[in-house]
């Protein structure tokens, strides 16, 4: 990592000798619409989930406290979980929500869709140089979500945004700050935004069944229908996947298959028609979306 200079503390004092402290914010709660609502942080690349890769990267970078914004996806990680209110408010709203749990003078900000999280974080200055409010990677564009920032500067910028940053662009938060760009090869910032991106990150092969697109389930659905004497319309793949996504985001990932089972029971008791299934799924989704505010 690149060495820095003086340390600017939360109260604005400057010291040359104090050891700089750094926490981390991992953003893991987007809609992931280009991968059919799948939980991107749980995609596995090189034997690790993208969430774990981000966690390992900032821990190796010296982060003491790690705050993850999004649904609780991995109970084995030693992190603080939080969520912007309401959910899906965008990265600025998520970052602002996490700042309440940040104690350190500096903070990593990292999206959990980056297979190269380790070397990407390692390329950031440590600590930040004197005279800047932060640093982020630049592959020809500012990659705001692969950065290290002064916590006080983020809080000051956040205080000027309406609606707690909901639907705001990262430039609205960081554009007025002194951000040092760190020039890197685009390969270092290549994230996973689509199924093709995931195939590329895995070297061309997707072997994890949980990250297959819905159309890949057609063969399995057809086999189930044949085995149990069902029609194609009896297995609404997209409806059930939407249910699983909403429950995973609103409650927890392990609650998704449980909820699908309960929806099936409820629909069966009601008569088992397509409308019965839709009504049962809608009721479960409504519960899941309000679960965090109960």
mmCIF file of C-alpha atoms in Angstrom:
data_model
loop_
_atom_site.group_PDB
_atom_site.id
_atom_site.type_symbol
_atom_site.label_atom_id
_atom_site.label_comp_id
_atom_site.label_asym_id
_atom_site.label_seq_id
_atom_site.Cartn_x
_atom_site.Cartn_y
_atom_site.Cartn_z
ATOM 1 C CA UNK A 1 0.000 0.000 0.000
ATOM 2 C CA UNK A 2 0.966 3.634 -0.456
ATOM 3 C CA UNK A 3 2.194 5.446 2.662
ATOM 4 C CA UNK A 4 0.470 8.613 3.826
ATOM 5 C CA UNK A 5 1.305 11.647 5.906
ATOM 6 C CA UNK A 6 -0.404 13.460 8.734
ATOM 7 C CA UNK A 7 -3.519 12.137 10.414
ATOM 8 C CA UNK A 8 -6.649 14.308 10.563
ATOM 9 C CA UNK A 9 -8.792 13.323 13.540
ATOM 10 C CA UNK A 10 -12.581 13.586 13.857
ATOM 11 C CA UNK A 11 -12.333 16.971 15.622
ATOM 12 C CA UNK A 12 -10.125 18.400 12.856
ATOM 13 C CA UNK A 13 -6.832 18.236 14.758
ATOM 14 C CA UNK A 14 -3.698 17.275 12.846
ATOM 15 C CA UNK A 15 -1.089 14.953 14.301
ATOM 16 C CA UNK A 16 1.969 13.331 12.798
ATOM 17 C CA UNK A 17 2.432 10.456 15.225
ATOM 18 C CA UNK A 18 -1.002 9.025 16.011
ATOM 19 C CA UNK A 19 -1.755 5.680 14.396
ATOM 20 C CA UNK A 20 -4.618 6.195 11.968
ATOM 21 C CA UNK A 21 -7.709 4.072 12.541
ATOM 22 C CA UNK A 22 -9.853 2.666 9.777
ATOM 23 C CA UNK A 23 -13.248 0.951 9.682
ATOM 24 C CA UNK A 24 -15.090 -0.371 6.616
ATOM 25 C CA UNK A 25 -18.507 -0.147 4.995
ATOM 26 C CA UNK A 26 -19.492 -2.999 2.672
ATOM 27 C CA UNK A 27 -22.486 -2.351 0.423
ATOM 28 C CA UNK A 28 -24.471 -5.556 -0.075
ATOM 29 C CA UNK A 29 -28.112 -4.588 -0.442
ATOM 30 C CA UNK A 30 -28.860 -3.590 -4.033
ATOM 31 C CA UNK A 31 -31.734 -4.913 -6.141
ATOM 32 C CA UNK A 32 -29.416 -6.793 -8.545
ATOM 33 C CA UNK A 33 -32.014 -6.442 -11.301
ATOM 34 C CA UNK A 34 -29.578 -7.490 -14.039
ATOM 35 C CA UNK A 35 -29.130 -10.884 -12.377
ATOM 36 C CA UNK A 36 -32.837 -11.423 -11.754
ATOM 37 C CA UNK A 37 -32.693 -10.228 -8.151
ATOM 38 C CA UNK A 38 -30.179 -12.869 -7.040
ATOM 39 C CA UNK A 39 -28.029 -12.109 -3.991
ATOM 40 C CA UNK A 40 -24.815 -11.022 -5.733
ATOM 41 C CA UNK A 41 -22.756 -10.921 -2.513
ATOM 42 C CA UNK A 42 -23.284 -14.687 -2.242
ATOM 43 C CA UNK A 43 -21.968 -15.463 -5.729
ATOM 44 C CA UNK A 44 -18.868 -17.617 -5.393
ATOM 45 C CA UNK A 45 -15.690 -16.847 -7.322
ATOM 46 C CA UNK A 46 -12.476 -18.746 -6.638
ATOM 47 C CA UNK A 47 -14.020 -20.580 -3.703
ATOM 48 C CA UNK A 48 -15.252 -17.494 -1.825
ATOM 49 C CA UNK A 49 -18.426 -15.463 -1.878
ATOM 50 C CA UNK A 50 -18.049 -11.878 -3.049
ATOM 51 C CA UNK A 51 -19.144 -10.815 0.434
ATOM 52 C CA UNK A 52 -16.349 -12.847 2.006
ATOM 53 C CA UNK A 53 -13.862 -11.478 -0.530
ATOM 54 C CA UNK A 54 -14.814 -7.928 0.441
ATOM 55 C CA UNK A 55 -14.645 -8.760 4.145
ATOM 56 C CA UNK A 56 -11.208 -10.359 3.798
ATOM 57 C CA UNK A 57 -9.948 -7.415 1.726
ATOM 58 C CA UNK A 58 -10.839 -4.692 4.212
ATOM 59 C CA UNK A 59 -9.757 -6.803 7.175
ATOM 60 C CA UNK A 60 -6.373 -7.243 5.524
ATOM 61 C CA UNK A 61 -6.333 -3.478 4.976
ATOM 62 C CA UNK A 62 -6.575 -2.919 8.719
ATOM 63 C CA UNK A 63 -10.302 -2.360 9.219
ATOM 64 C CA UNK A 64 -11.263 -2.765 12.865
ATOM 65 C CA UNK A 65 -15.048 -2.580 12.598
ATOM 66 C CA UNK A 66 -16.813 -3.740 9.428
ATOM 67 C CA UNK A 67 -20.366 -2.581 8.753
ATOM 68 C CA UNK A 68 -22.377 -4.404 6.085
ATOM 69 C CA UNK A 69 -25.411 -2.639 4.624
ATOM 70 C CA UNK A 70 -27.971 -5.118 3.359
ATOM 71 C CA UNK A 71 -29.918 -8.204 4.417
ATOM 72 C CA UNK A 72 -28.165 -10.549 6.837
ATOM 73 C CA UNK A 73 -26.524 -12.960 4.406
ATOM 74 C CA UNK A 74 -23.786 -14.668 6.429
ATOM 75 C CA UNK A 75 -24.037 -15.151 10.187
ATOM 76 C CA UNK A 76 -20.432 -16.389 10.352
ATOM 77 C CA UNK A 77 -18.930 -12.968 9.587
ATOM 78 C CA UNK A 78 -17.866 -10.751 12.496
ATOM 79 C CA UNK A 79 -19.622 -7.645 11.200
ATOM 80 C CA UNK A 80 -22.277 -5.123 12.149
ATOM 81 C CA UNK A 81 -25.376 -5.445 9.963
ATOM 82 C CA UNK A 82 -27.506 -2.432 9.126
ATOM 83 C CA UNK A 83 -29.935 -1.270 6.457
ATOM 84 C CA UNK A 84 -30.981 2.032 4.976
ATOM 85 C CA UNK A 85 -34.609 2.942 5.673
ATOM 86 C CA UNK A 86 -36.461 2.303 3.467
ATOM 87 C CA UNK A 87 -34.371 -0.407 1.779
ATOM 88 C CA UNK A 88 -33.105 -0.085 -1.802
ATOM 89 C CA UNK A 89 -32.382 3.611 -1.402
ATOM 90 C CA UNK A 90 -29.170 3.390 -3.405
ATOM 91 C CA UNK A 91 -25.485 3.380 -2.420
ATOM 92 C CA UNK A 92 -25.482 6.902 -0.957
ATOM 93 C CA UNK A 93 -28.384 6.143 1.379
ATOM 94 C CA UNK A 94 -26.720 2.855 2.342
ATOM 95 C CA UNK A 95 -23.398 4.561 3.053
ATOM 96 C CA UNK A 96 -25.042 7.273 5.156
ATOM 97 C CA UNK A 97 -26.929 4.653 7.174
ATOM 98 C CA UNK A 98 -23.672 2.823 7.902
ATOM 99 C CA UNK A 99 -21.832 5.957 9.044
ATOM 100 C CA UNK A 100 -23.769 5.827 12.312
ATOM 101 C CA UNK A 101 -21.777 2.698 13.220
ATOM 102 C CA UNK A 102 -18.355 3.951 12.101
ATOM 103 C CA UNK A 103 -15.948 5.056 14.829
ATOM 104 C CA UNK A 104 -12.607 5.305 13.020
ATOM 105 C CA UNK A 105 -11.026 8.415 11.467
ATOM 106 C CA UNK A 106 -10.999 6.767 8.034
ATOM 107 C CA UNK A 107 -13.302 4.261 6.397
ATOM 108 C CA UNK A 108 -13.138 1.922 3.429
ATOM 109 C CA UNK A 109 -16.204 1.943 1.183
ATOM 110 C CA UNK A 110 -16.530 -1.160 -0.962
ATOM 111 C CA UNK A 111 -19.329 -2.694 -3.018
ATOM 112 C CA UNK A 112 -19.703 -6.455 -2.548
ATOM 113 C CA UNK A 113 -19.646 -7.324 -6.240
ATOM 114 C CA UNK A 114 -15.888 -7.229 -6.811
ATOM 115 C CA UNK A 115 -13.958 -10.490 -7.362
ATOM 116 C CA UNK A 116 -10.654 -8.566 -7.142
ATOM 117 C CA UNK A 117 -11.485 -6.928 -3.808
ATOM 118 C CA UNK A 118 -8.148 -7.852 -2.204
ATOM 119 C CA UNK A 119 -5.749 -6.182 -4.653
ATOM 120 C CA UNK A 120 -8.230 -3.346 -5.238
ATOM 121 C CA UNK A 121 -8.286 -2.375 -1.572
ATOM 122 C CA UNK A 122 -4.525 -2.851 -1.319
ATOM 123 C CA UNK A 123 -4.041 -0.242 -4.053
ATOM 124 C CA UNK A 124 -5.603 2.489 -1.905
ATOM 125 C CA UNK A 125 -3.399 4.858 0.158
ATOM 126 C CA UNK A 126 -2.716 3.770 3.744
ATOM 127 C CA UNK A 127 -3.308 6.106 5.491
ATOM 128 C CA UNK A 128 -4.737 8.913 3.378
ATOM 129 C CA UNK A 129 -2.253 11.630 2.399
ATOM 130 C CA UNK A 130 -2.442 15.073 3.945
ATOM 131 C CA UNK A 131 -4.700 17.518 2.121
ATOM 132 C CA UNK A 132 -7.274 15.084 0.736
ATOM 133 C CA UNK A 133 -10.659 13.903 1.964
ATOM 134 C CA UNK A 134 -10.333 10.487 0.401
ATOM 135 C CA UNK A 135 -9.042 8.342 -2.426
ATOM 136 C CA UNK A 136 -10.702 6.004 -4.885
ATOM 137 C CA UNK A 137 -9.576 3.827 -7.747
ATOM 138 C CA UNK A 138 -9.745 5.319 -11.223
ATOM 139 C CA UNK A 139 -9.782 3.098 -14.323
ATOM 140 C CA UNK A 140 -10.675 5.990 -16.585
ATOM 141 C CA UNK A 141 -13.697 6.670 -14.393
ATOM 142 C CA UNK A 142 -13.838 7.405 -10.694
ATOM 143 C CA UNK A 143 -14.789 4.197 -8.897
ATOM 144 C CA UNK A 144 -16.356 5.787 -5.839
ATOM 145 C CA UNK A 145 -17.312 2.416 -4.341
ATOM 146 C CA UNK A 146 -13.704 1.258 -4.160
ATOM 147 C CA UNK A 147 -12.380 3.949 -1.909
ATOM 148 C CA UNK A 148 -11.018 5.093 1.414
ATOM 149 C CA UNK A 149 -12.377 8.308 2.920
ATOM 150 C CA UNK A 150 -12.123 10.500 5.967
ATOM 151 C CA UNK A 151 -15.155 9.774 8.109
ATOM 152 C CA UNK A 152 -15.607 13.407 9.143
ATOM 153 C CA UNK A 153 -15.622 14.527 5.501
ATOM 154 C CA UNK A 154 -18.269 11.939 4.605
ATOM 155 C CA UNK A 155 -20.468 13.000 7.504
ATOM 156 C CA UNK A 156 -20.161 16.665 6.555
ATOM 157 C CA UNK A 157 -21.046 15.923 2.925
ATOM 158 C CA UNK A 158 -23.927 13.670 3.951
ATOM 159 C CA UNK A 159 -25.445 16.412 6.128
ATOM 160 C CA UNK A 160 -26.092 18.497 3.015
ATOM 161 C CA UNK A 161 -28.119 15.857 1.172
ATOM 162 C CA UNK A 162 -31.925 15.702 1.356
ATOM 163 C CA UNK A 163 -33.894 12.579 2.301
ATOM 164 C CA UNK A 164 -30.835 10.909 3.859
ATOM 165 C CA UNK A 165 -29.314 10.463 0.408
ATOM 166 C CA UNK A 166 -32.097 8.302 -1.017
ATOM 167 C CA UNK A 167 -31.618 7.768 -4.778
ATOM 168 C CA UNK A 168 -28.723 10.253 -4.815
ATOM 169 C CA UNK A 169 -25.701 9.735 -7.071
ATOM 170 C CA UNK A 170 -22.313 9.099 -5.477
ATOM 171 C CA UNK A 171 -21.073 12.253 -7.178
ATOM 172 C CA UNK A 172 -23.630 14.244 -5.190
ATOM 173 C CA UNK A 173 -22.001 13.006 -1.996
ATOM 174 C CA UNK A 174 -18.339 13.008 -3.020
ATOM 175 C CA UNK A 175 -18.127 15.470 -5.906
ATOM 176 C CA UNK A 176 -17.399 18.420 -3.636
ATOM 177 C CA UNK A 177 -14.670 16.647 -1.663
ATOM 178 C CA UNK A 178 -10.954 16.484 -2.381
ATOM 179 C CA UNK A 179 -10.684 12.923 -3.699
ATOM 180 C CA UNK A 180 -7.336 11.609 -4.907
ATOM 181 C CA UNK A 181 -7.700 9.266 -7.903
ATOM 182 C CA UNK A 182 -5.563 6.125 -7.915
ATOM 183 C CA UNK A 183 -4.997 5.078 -11.537
ATOM 184 C CA UNK A 184 -5.391 1.331 -12.084
ATOM 185 C CA UNK A 185 -5.977 -1.148 -14.887
ATOM 186 C CA UNK A 186 -9.715 -1.678 -15.562
ATOM 187 C CA UNK A 187 -9.235 -5.375 -14.858
ATOM 188 C CA UNK A 188 -8.835 -4.478 -11.174
ATOM 189 C CA UNK A 189 -12.249 -2.817 -10.973
ATOM 190 C CA UNK A 190 -14.270 -5.257 -13.080
ATOM 191 C CA UNK A 191 -17.344 -6.031 -11.002
ATOM 192 C CA UNK A 192 -20.098 -8.601 -11.374
ATOM 193 C CA UNK A 193 -23.175 -6.863 -12.675
ATOM 194 C CA UNK A 194 -24.604 -9.466 -15.088
ATOM 195 C CA UNK A 195 -24.619 -13.224 -15.583
ATOM 196 C CA UNK A 196 -21.977 -12.791 -18.288
ATOM 197 C CA UNK A 197 -19.784 -10.916 -15.799
ATOM 198 C CA UNK A 198 -20.088 -13.837 -13.413
ATOM 199 C CA UNK A 199 -19.132 -16.321 -16.139
ATOM 200 C CA UNK A 200 -16.098 -14.195 -16.975
ATOM 201 C CA UNK A 201 -15.056 -13.933 -13.325
ATOM 202 C CA UNK A 202 -15.278 -17.707 -13.018
ATOM 203 C CA UNK A 203 -13.220 -18.266 -16.117
ATOM 204 C CA UNK A 204 -16.182 -18.987 -18.376
ATOM 205 C CA UNK A 205 -18.015 -21.648 -16.395
ATOM 206 C CA UNK A 206 -20.841 -21.221 -13.904
ATOM 207 C CA UNK A 207 -21.028 -24.317 -11.776
ATOM 208 C CA UNK A 208 -22.882 -23.075 -8.705
ATOM 209 C CA UNK A 209 -26.562 -23.939 -9.098
ATOM 210 C CA UNK A 210 -27.728 -21.135 -6.857
ATOM 211 C CA UNK A 211 -26.456 -18.524 -9.313
ATOM 212 C CA UNK A 212 -28.033 -19.941 -12.470
ATOM 213 C CA UNK A 213 -30.458 -17.702 -14.369
ATOM 214 C CA UNK A 214 -34.172 -18.621 -14.283
ATOM 215 C CA UNK A 215 -34.167 -20.110 -17.780
ATOM 216 C CA UNK A 216 -31.647 -22.726 -16.615
ATOM 217 C CA UNK A 217 -34.315 -24.054 -14.255
ATOM 218 C CA UNK A 218 -36.658 -25.025 -17.060
ATOM 219 C CA UNK A 219 -35.230 -28.527 -17.464
ATOM 220 C CA UNK A 220 -35.460 -29.220 -13.726
ATOM 221 C CA UNK A 221 -38.983 -27.800 -13.616
ATOM 222 C CA UNK A 222 -40.036 -30.006 -16.527
ATOM 223 C CA UNK A 223 -38.601 -33.070 -14.769
ATOM 224 C CA UNK A 224 -40.515 -32.231 -11.577
ATOM 225 C CA UNK A 225 -43.724 -31.753 -13.543
ATOM 226 C CA UNK A 226 -43.323 -35.106 -15.264
ATOM 227 C CA UNK A 227 -42.480 -36.935 -12.035
ATOM 228 C CA UNK A 228 -45.468 -35.594 -10.101
ATOM 229 C CA UNK A 229 -48.032 -35.293 -12.890
ATOM 230 C CA UNK A 230 -48.068 -31.487 -12.967
ATOM 231 C CA UNK A 231 -48.576 -29.100 -15.839
ATOM 232 C CA UNK A 232 -46.060 -26.433 -16.804
ATOM 233 C CA UNK A 233 -48.357 -23.742 -15.399
ATOM 234 C CA UNK A 234 -48.378 -25.450 -12.001
ATOM 235 C CA UNK A 235 -44.752 -24.400 -11.409
ATOM 236 C CA UNK A 236 -44.457 -20.586 -11.706
ATOM 237 C CA UNK A 237 -40.676 -20.272 -11.707
ATOM 238 C CA UNK A 238 -40.450 -16.482 -11.893
ATOM 239 C CA UNK A 239 -43.075 -16.009 -9.190
ATOM 240 C CA UNK A 240 -41.233 -18.309 -6.777
ATOM 241 C CA UNK A 241 -37.838 -16.747 -7.560
ATOM 242 C CA UNK A 242 -39.286 -13.311 -6.879
ATOM 243 C CA UNK A 243 -40.646 -14.631 -3.589
ATOM 244 C CA UNK A 244 -37.227 -16.022 -2.660
ATOM 245 C CA UNK A 245 -35.512 -12.726 -3.526
ATOM 246 C CA UNK A 246 -37.928 -10.594 -1.520
ATOM 247 C CA UNK A 247 -37.767 -12.851 1.531
ATOM 248 C CA UNK A 248 -33.954 -13.067 1.381
ATOM 249 C CA UNK A 249 -33.732 -9.276 1.203
ATOM 250 C CA UNK A 250 -36.436 -8.542 3.765
ATOM 251 C CA UNK A 251 -35.844 -11.313 6.321
ATOM 252 C CA UNK A 252 -32.807 -13.544 5.753
ATOM 253 C CA UNK A 253 -31.558 -15.851 3.015
ATOM 254 C CA UNK A 254 -32.383 -19.133 4.838
ATOM 255 C CA UNK A 255 -35.959 -17.895 5.208
ATOM 256 C CA UNK A 256 -36.488 -18.036 1.431
ATOM 257 C CA UNK A 257 -36.952 -21.824 0.964
ATOM 258 C CA UNK A 258 -38.968 -22.024 4.190
ATOM 259 C CA UNK A 259 -41.271 -19.275 2.953
ATOM 260 C CA UNK A 260 -41.699 -20.949 -0.445
ATOM 261 C CA UNK A 261 -42.708 -24.169 1.347
ATOM 262 C CA UNK A 262 -45.243 -22.312 3.509
ATOM 263 C CA UNK A 263 -46.668 -20.505 0.465
ATOM 264 C CA UNK A 264 -47.141 -23.881 -1.205
ATOM 265 C CA UNK A 265 -48.947 -25.270 1.830
ATOM 266 C CA UNK A 266 -51.230 -22.250 2.033
ATOM 267 C CA UNK A 267 -52.013 -22.360 -1.689
ATOM 268 C CA UNK A 268 -52.737 -26.095 -1.513
ATOM 269 C CA UNK A 269 -55.140 -25.704 1.381
ATOM 270 C CA UNK A 270 -56.921 -22.923 -0.498
ATOM 271 C CA UNK A 271 -57.478 -25.133 -3.535
ATOM 272 C CA UNK A 272 -54.170 -25.080 -5.399
ATOM 273 C CA UNK A 273 -55.225 -22.947 -8.367
ATOM 274 C CA UNK A 274 -52.807 -20.456 -9.962
ATOM 275 C CA UNK A 275 -54.706 -17.608 -8.316
ATOM 276 C CA UNK A 276 -54.405 -19.370 -4.941
ATOM 277 C CA UNK A 277 -50.657 -19.622 -5.455
ATOM 278 C CA UNK A 278 -50.360 -15.966 -6.433
ATOM 279 C CA UNK A 279 -52.362 -14.894 -3.389
ATOM 280 C CA UNK A 280 -50.249 -16.980 -1.013
ATOM 281 C CA UNK A 281 -47.005 -15.668 -2.499
ATOM 282 C CA UNK A 282 -48.265 -12.081 -2.339
ATOM 283 C CA UNK A 283 -49.121 -12.478 1.335
ATOM 284 C CA UNK A 284 -45.669 -13.848 2.171
ATOM 285 C CA UNK A 285 -43.935 -11.104 0.176
ATOM 286 C CA UNK A 286 -45.983 -8.447 1.973
ATOM 287 C CA UNK A 287 -44.873 -9.878 5.322
ATOM 288 C CA UNK A 288 -41.222 -10.000 4.224
ATOM 289 C CA UNK A 289 -41.162 -6.407 3.008
ATOM 290 C CA UNK A 290 -42.401 -5.166 6.356
ATOM 291 C CA UNK A 291 -40.388 -7.550 8.496
ATOM 292 C CA UNK A 292 -37.539 -5.166 9.420
ATOM 293 C CA UNK A 293 -40.039 -2.520 10.568
ATOM 294 C CA UNK A 294 -42.097 -4.827 12.765
#
